[in-house]
Amino acid sequence: MNKRPNLFGPSGGQGSHSAGPHGGTVRAEVLLNAGAFTRTAWVGALLIQLSCRAADPVWVGQWPGYVRGPAQAVVVAGDYAYVACHGAGLQVINIRNPTNPVGIAGCDTPGTAVGVAVSGNYAFVADYDAGLQVICITNPAAPVRVGGYDTSGSARAVAVSGNYAYVADYNAGLQVISIANPAAPVRVGSYDTSGTARGVAVSGNYAFVADGSAGLQIIDISNPVAPVRVGGYDTSGTAQGVAVSGNYAYVADFAAGLQVIDIRNPTAPARVGGYDTTGYAQGVALSG
């Protein structure tokens, strides 16, 4: 089964298309520190090990998730990886032994799981046409859906900060959902971006939206009920995903590869670098 690609960029994030042992292409979403010279990364439903001194990453283990559905996104918390697995909902993988990851449970969602974030005892799934789904993972071996909110667009990605989930809702822009009561999430605010919101990261008082053809959009969320755009940078490609660290936003810009944007002044972000990957950059994560 063909798995959508992501990238490994020079910063240690995601980059270009990468062929998997079962053929096709794979999608990388999360990077973990695993020692001084080694990093590990989940790629689609597979685990690879990337040596900082090697030219190419090396496969060290895999979970045959392709039998359940193509992995779209993944987040790691402790000994578990939580995978947004398209039509198969949320899948939970025990990664205590990276060479032998084991699928231990799953929770079907009403839509198509394409994004995931974890906060505390809950996983928050961007479930495309079914909006945001909230799954209790107190017992990772028995995840249970406890609530959801059907957004007006197509939920593509989600970031969580405090009592709020920030959903990149494609043609409906950024949606702000109160998750103070996970069993009854409620929309409290939104901002209709000029493009199509495909990725989101939150840092401090700002949400950074990968907004498709409109590039990177910066939204002030200091008042979650009334988010306001304060700046943006129109990247040369089609912004698909974004990660933020310190003074920089790293944008997966599809055919334009990885773009590095200085966000020290959120009202006037500026490009300071980039890397033209060989494939199509669709997501990005940072380590270190």
Tab-separated table of C-alpha atoms in Angstrom:
chain	number	residue	atom	x	y	z
A	1	MET	CA	0.000	0.000	0.000
A	2	ASN	CA	1.325	3.432	-0.844
A	3	LYS	CA	2.015	5.603	2.168
A	4	ARG	CA	2.149	9.365	1.865
A	5	PRO	CA	5.642	10.844	2.072
A	6	ASN	CA	7.328	13.212	4.446
A	7	LEU	CA	10.878	14.465	4.830
A	8	PHE	CA	14.068	14.369	6.832
A	9	GLY	CA	15.477	17.879	6.759
A	10	PRO	CA	18.913	19.065	7.830
A	11	SER	CA	17.538	20.268	11.145
A	12	GLY	CA	16.659	16.729	12.144
A	13	GLY	CA	13.050	17.090	11.114
A	14	GLN	CA	11.243	15.503	8.227
A	15	GLY	CA	12.363	15.664	4.643
A	16	SER	CA	11.954	13.854	1.357
A	17	HIS	CA	10.159	10.798	0.056
A	18	SER	CA	11.688	7.635	1.454
A	19	ALA	CA	11.196	4.123	0.154
A	20	GLY	CA	10.058	1.558	2.706
A	21	PRO	CA	10.853	-2.155	2.854
A	22	HIS	CA	7.388	-2.968	1.551
A	23	GLY	CA	7.679	-0.593	-1.394
A	24	GLY	CA	5.900	2.673	-2.018
A	25	THR	CA	6.665	5.755	0.008
A	26	VAL	CA	6.391	6.431	3.694
A	27	ARG	CA	5.422	9.319	5.912
A	28	ALA	CA	7.546	10.511	8.827
A	29	GLU	CA	5.937	12.457	11.636
A	30	VAL	CA	7.905	12.266	14.882
A	31	LEU	CA	11.571	12.359	15.832
A	32	LEU	CA	12.950	11.119	19.149
A	33	ASN	CA	16.337	11.465	20.769
A	34	ALA	CA	17.930	8.046	21.190
A	35	GLY	CA	21.545	8.743	22.090
A	36	ALA	CA	24.416	11.003	21.137
A	37	PHE	CA	24.828	9.839	17.585
A	38	THR	CA	21.525	8.167	16.876
A	39	ARG	CA	17.981	9.343	16.421
A	40	THR	CA	14.914	7.233	15.904
A	41	ALA	CA	11.878	8.215	13.895
A	42	TRP	CA	8.495	6.739	13.168
A	43	VAL	CA	7.891	6.649	9.449
A	44	GLY	CA	4.344	5.799	8.530
A	45	ALA	CA	3.740	2.557	10.398
A	46	LEU	CA	7.457	1.754	10.429
A	47	LEU	CA	10.320	2.582	12.775
A	48	ILE	CA	13.679	3.660	11.412
A	49	GLN	CA	16.941	4.554	13.049
A	50	LEU	CA	18.895	7.523	11.726
A	51	SER	CA	22.585	7.761	12.585
A	52	CYS	CA	23.932	11.312	12.620
A	53	ARG	CA	27.133	9.970	11.068
A	54	ALA	CA	25.463	7.976	8.334
A	55	ALA	CA	24.394	9.184	4.918
A	56	ASP	CA	21.216	7.123	4.979
A	57	PRO	CA	18.754	6.087	7.686
A	58	VAL	CA	18.614	2.405	8.612
A	59	TRP	CA	15.460	0.411	9.270
A	60	VAL	CA	15.575	-1.194	12.724
A	61	GLY	CA	12.004	-2.289	13.282
A	62	GLN	CA	8.508	-2.095	11.919
A	63	TRP	CA	4.882	-2.496	12.767
A	64	PRO	CA	2.863	-3.889	9.859
A	65	GLY	CA	0.269	-1.169	10.154
A	66	TYR	CA	-0.329	-1.169	6.409
A	67	VAL	CA	-2.715	-4.072	6.988
A	68	ARG	CA	-4.982	-1.737	8.993
A	69	GLY	CA	-4.684	1.466	7.001
A	70	PRO	CA	-2.010	3.911	5.858
A	71	ALA	CA	-0.412	5.788	8.745
A	72	GLN	CA	-1.053	9.510	8.367
A	73	ALA	CA	0.438	10.939	11.566
A	74	VAL	CA	2.017	9.730	14.784
A	75	VAL	CA	2.910	11.083	18.207
A	76	VAL	CA	5.009	9.359	20.848
A	77	ALA	CA	4.297	9.484	24.589
A	78	GLY	CA	6.378	7.306	26.880
A	79	ASP	CA	6.552	3.734	25.637
A	80	TYR	CA	3.730	4.158	23.153
A	81	ALA	CA	3.228	5.558	19.685
A	82	TYR	CA	-0.253	6.774	18.812
A	83	VAL	CA	-0.891	6.506	15.089
A	84	ALA	CA	-3.627	8.241	13.101
A	85	CYS	CA	-4.306	5.363	10.777
A	86	HIS	CA	-6.714	6.724	8.138
A	87	GLY	CA	-9.817	4.504	8.001
A	88	ALA	CA	-8.581	2.409	10.931
A	89	GLY	CA	-8.816	5.263	13.423
A	90	LEU	CA	-6.276	5.506	16.240
A	91	GLN	CA	-3.803	2.653	16.668
A	92	VAL	CA	-1.613	2.243	19.760
A	93	ILE	CA	1.846	0.728	19.338
A	94	ASN	CA	4.101	-0.425	22.161
A	95	ILE	CA	7.612	0.785	21.263
A	96	ARG	CA	9.437	-0.251	24.424
A	97	ASN	CA	11.554	-2.469	22.172
A	98	PRO	CA	12.162	-0.341	19.047
A	99	THR	CA	13.294	-3.365	17.040
A	100	ASN	CA	9.986	-5.102	17.694
A	101	PRO	CA	7.109	-2.612	17.990
A	102	VAL	CA	3.804	-4.275	18.828
A	103	GLY	CA	0.301	-3.070	18.073
A	104	ILE	CA	-1.662	-3.462	21.300
A	105	ALA	CA	-4.974	-1.729	20.682
A	106	GLY	CA	-7.023	0.497	18.446
A	107	CYS	CA	-10.017	2.785	18.590
A	108	ASP	CA	-12.094	3.293	15.480
A	109	THR	CA	-13.133	6.855	14.733
A	110	PRO	CA	-16.216	7.929	12.775
A	111	GLY	CA	-14.180	9.735	10.127
A	112	THR	CA	-10.722	9.411	8.584
A	113	ALA	CA	-7.903	9.823	11.102
A	114	VAL	CA	-5.217	12.064	9.585
A	115	GLY	CA	-3.717	13.918	12.567
A	116	VAL	CA	-3.110	13.288	16.261
A	117	ALA	CA	-1.903	15.038	19.408
A	118	VAL	CA	-1.573	13.694	22.943
A	119	SER	CA	-2.046	15.640	26.165
A	120	GLY	CA	-2.278	13.954	29.540
A	121	ASN	CA	-4.634	10.990	29.429
A	122	TYR	CA	-6.171	11.877	26.082
A	123	ALA	CA	-5.395	11.572	22.407
A	124	PHE	CA	-6.952	14.179	20.143
A	125	VAL	CA	-7.551	13.007	16.593
A	126	ALA	CA	-8.053	15.212	13.555
A	127	ASP	CA	-10.669	13.028	11.914
A	128	TYR	CA	-11.176	14.847	8.609
A	129	ASP	CA	-14.914	15.127	7.884
A	130	ALA	CA	-15.737	13.993	11.441
A	131	GLY	CA	-13.850	16.893	13.019
A	132	LEU	CA	-12.062	16.445	16.341
A	133	GLN	CA	-12.312	13.165	18.238
A	134	VAL	CA	-11.222	12.754	21.868
A	135	ILE	CA	-9.953	9.355	23.005
A	136	CYS	CA	-9.091	8.400	26.573
A	137	ILE	CA	-5.721	6.616	26.707
A	138	THR	CA	-5.436	6.217	30.482
A	139	ASN	CA	-5.078	2.519	29.673
A	140	PRO	CA	-3.187	2.434	26.355
A	141	ALA	CA	-4.285	-1.168	25.859
A	142	ALA	CA	-7.933	-0.108	25.894
A	143	PRO	CA	-8.406	3.337	24.306
A	144	VAL	CA	-11.976	4.629	24.467
A	145	ARG	CA	-13.626	7.476	22.583
A	146	VAL	CA	-15.158	9.856	25.111
A	147	GLY	CA	-16.200	12.825	23.011
A	148	GLY	CA	-15.890	14.773	19.804
A	149	TYR	CA	-16.705	17.972	17.985
A	150	ASP	CA	-17.725	18.036	14.322
A	151	THR	CA	-15.920	21.046	12.882
A	152	SER	CA	-17.332	22.886	9.888
A	153	GLY	CA	-14.396	22.025	7.618
A	154	SER	CA	-12.163	18.987	7.199
A	155	ALA	CA	-9.896	18.525	10.224
A	156	ARG	CA	-6.367	17.938	8.928
A	157	ALA	CA	-4.175	18.481	12.004
A	158	VAL	CA	-4.435	19.339	15.690
A	159	ALA	CA	-2.277	20.924	18.387
A	160	VAL	CA	-3.147	21.091	22.076
A	161	SER	CA	-2.219	23.768	24.597
A	162	GLY	CA	-3.802	23.939	28.023
A	163	ASN	CA	-7.568	23.553	27.835
A	164	TYR	CA	-7.750	24.145	24.104
A	165	ALA	CA	-7.310	22.126	20.941
A	166	TYR	CA	-6.359	24.066	17.828
A	167	VAL	CA	-7.579	22.380	14.663
A	168	ALA	CA	-6.314	23.055	11.156
A	169	ASP	CA	-9.692	22.702	9.479
A	170	TYR	CA	-8.759	23.084	5.806
A	171	ASN	CA	-11.217	25.490	4.125
A	172	ALA	CA	-12.626	26.512	7.536
A	173	GLY	CA	-9.279	27.834	8.775
A	174	LEU	CA	-8.250	27.529	12.416
A	175	GLN	CA	-10.833	26.236	14.871
A	176	VAL	CA	-10.394	26.660	18.637
A	177	ILE	CA	-12.055	23.936	20.701
A	178	SER	CA	-12.351	23.986	24.488
A	179	ILE	CA	-11.397	20.576	25.859
A	180	ALA	CA	-11.822	21.501	29.524
A	181	ASN	CA	-14.472	18.772	29.539
A	182	PRO	CA	-13.088	16.096	27.196
A	183	ALA	CA	-16.477	14.403	27.067
A	184	ALA	CA	-18.108	17.546	25.697
A	185	PRO	CA	-15.647	19.616	23.646
A	186	VAL	CA	-17.068	22.884	22.375
A	187	ARG	CA	-15.954	25.420	19.806
A	188	VAL	CA	-15.115	28.773	21.365
A	189	GLY	CA	-13.403	30.633	18.541
A	190	SER	CA	-12.039	30.483	15.014
A	191	TYR	CA	-10.069	32.353	12.402
A	192	ASP	CA	-10.808	31.921	8.708
A	193	THR	CA	-7.382	31.881	7.090
A	194	SER	CA	-6.943	32.998	3.495
A	195	GLY	CA	-5.712	29.599	2.332
A	196	THR	CA	-6.498	26.027	3.348
A	197	ALA	CA	-5.305	25.177	6.862
A	198	ARG	CA	-3.378	21.904	6.689
A	199	GLY	CA	-1.045	21.977	9.677
A	200	VAL	CA	-0.796	23.768	13.015
A	201	ALA	CA	1.702	24.301	15.819
A	202	VAL	CA	1.270	26.310	19.002
A	203	SER	CA	3.994	28.217	20.824
A	204	GLY	CA	3.206	30.669	23.597
A	205	ASN	CA	0.439	33.042	22.566
A	206	TYR	CA	0.576	32.136	18.897
A	207	ALA	CA	-0.761	29.458	16.595
A	208	PHE	CA	1.267	28.884	13.446
A	209	VAL	CA	-0.817	27.586	10.562
A	210	ALA	CA	0.490	25.873	7.451
A	211	ASP	CA	-2.078	27.394	5.129
A	212	GLY	CA	-1.536	25.743	1.771
A	213	SER	CA	-1.030	28.249	-1.034
A	214	ALA	CA	-1.131	31.096	1.527
A	215	GLY	CA	2.050	29.895	3.231
A	216	LEU	CA	2.568	30.398	6.957
A	217	GLN	CA	-0.054	32.307	8.927
A	218	ILE	CA	0.528	33.543	12.491
A	219	ILE	CA	-2.522	33.851	14.731
A	220	ASP	CA	-2.559	35.519	18.150
A	221	ILE	CA	-4.436	33.169	20.492
A	222	SER	CA	-3.848	35.049	23.748
A	223	ASN	CA	-7.640	35.299	23.782
A	224	PRO	CA	-8.758	31.896	22.451
A	225	VAL	CA	-12.300	33.176	22.002
A	226	ALA	CA	-11.150	35.831	19.543
A	227	PRO	CA	-8.039	34.697	17.645
A	228	VAL	CA	-6.503	37.389	15.427
A	229	ARG	CA	-4.033	37.153	12.569
A	230	VAL	CA	-0.925	39.220	13.249
A	231	GLY	CA	1.356	38.223	10.399
A	232	GLY	CA	2.251	35.747	7.716
A	233	TYR	CA	4.829	34.679	5.170
A	234	ASP	CA	3.852	33.506	1.692
A	235	THR	CA	6.191	30.595	1.068
A	236	SER	CA	7.142	29.640	-2.467
A	237	GLY	CA	5.456	26.250	-2.271
A	238	THR	CA	2.273	24.914	-0.681
A	239	ALA	CA	2.563	24.840	3.113
A	240	GLN	CA	1.540	21.416	4.422
A	241	GLY	CA	2.920	21.223	7.947
A	242	VAL	CA	4.757	23.321	10.522
A	243	ALA	CA	6.873	22.897	13.639
A	244	VAL	CA	8.170	25.649	15.914
A	245	SER	CA	11.283	25.821	18.059
A	246	GLY	CA	12.512	28.990	19.712
A	247	ASN	CA	12.667	31.831	17.214
A	248	TYR	CA	11.992	29.759	14.132
A	249	ALA	CA	9.126	28.067	12.332
A	250	TYR	CA	9.979	25.159	10.052
A	251	VAL	CA	7.512	24.736	7.217
A	252	ALA	CA	7.046	21.615	5.108
A	253	ASP	CA	6.369	23.397	1.825
A	254	PHE	CA	5.568	20.501	-0.532
A	255	ALA	CA	7.505	20.972	-3.810
A	256	ALA	CA	9.573	23.776	-2.234
A	257	GLY	CA	10.968	21.501	0.489
A	258	LEU	CA	11.776	22.789	3.963
A	259	GLN	CA	11.458	26.520	4.648
A	260	VAL	CA	12.902	28.181	7.774
A	261	ILE	CA	11.073	31.306	8.934
A	262	ASP	CA	12.307	33.735	11.594
A	263	ILE	CA	9.340	34.476	13.886
A	264	ARG	CA	11.024	36.717	16.458
A	265	ASN	CA	8.708	39.451	15.248
A	266	PRO	CA	5.402	37.632	14.701
A	267	THR	CA	4.018	40.605	12.797
A	268	ALA	CA	6.812	40.448	10.226
A	269	PRO	CA	8.105	36.886	9.820
A	270	ALA	CA	11.025	36.517	7.406
A	271	ARG	CA	12.534	33.571	5.573
A	272	VAL	CA	16.118	32.915	6.664
A	273	GLY	CA	16.843	29.617	4.956
A	274	GLY	CA	15.549	26.514	3.305
A	275	TYR	CA	16.418	23.120	1.922
A	276	ASP	CA	15.063	21.887	-1.396
A	277	THR	CA	14.264	18.266	-0.672
A	278	THR	CA	14.163	15.729	-3.482
A	279	GLY	CA	10.522	14.894	-2.891
A	280	TYR	CA	7.407	16.602	-1.593
A	281	ALA	CA	7.623	17.863	1.994
A	282	GLN	CA	4.326	17.175	3.741
A	283	GLY	CA	5.205	17.270	7.423
A	284	VAL	CA	7.959	18.280	9.798
A	285	ALA	CA	9.124	17.503	13.340
A	286	LEU	CA	12.136	18.683	15.326
A	287	SER	CA	14.537	17.063	17.763
A	288	GLY	CA	17.142	18.719	19.946
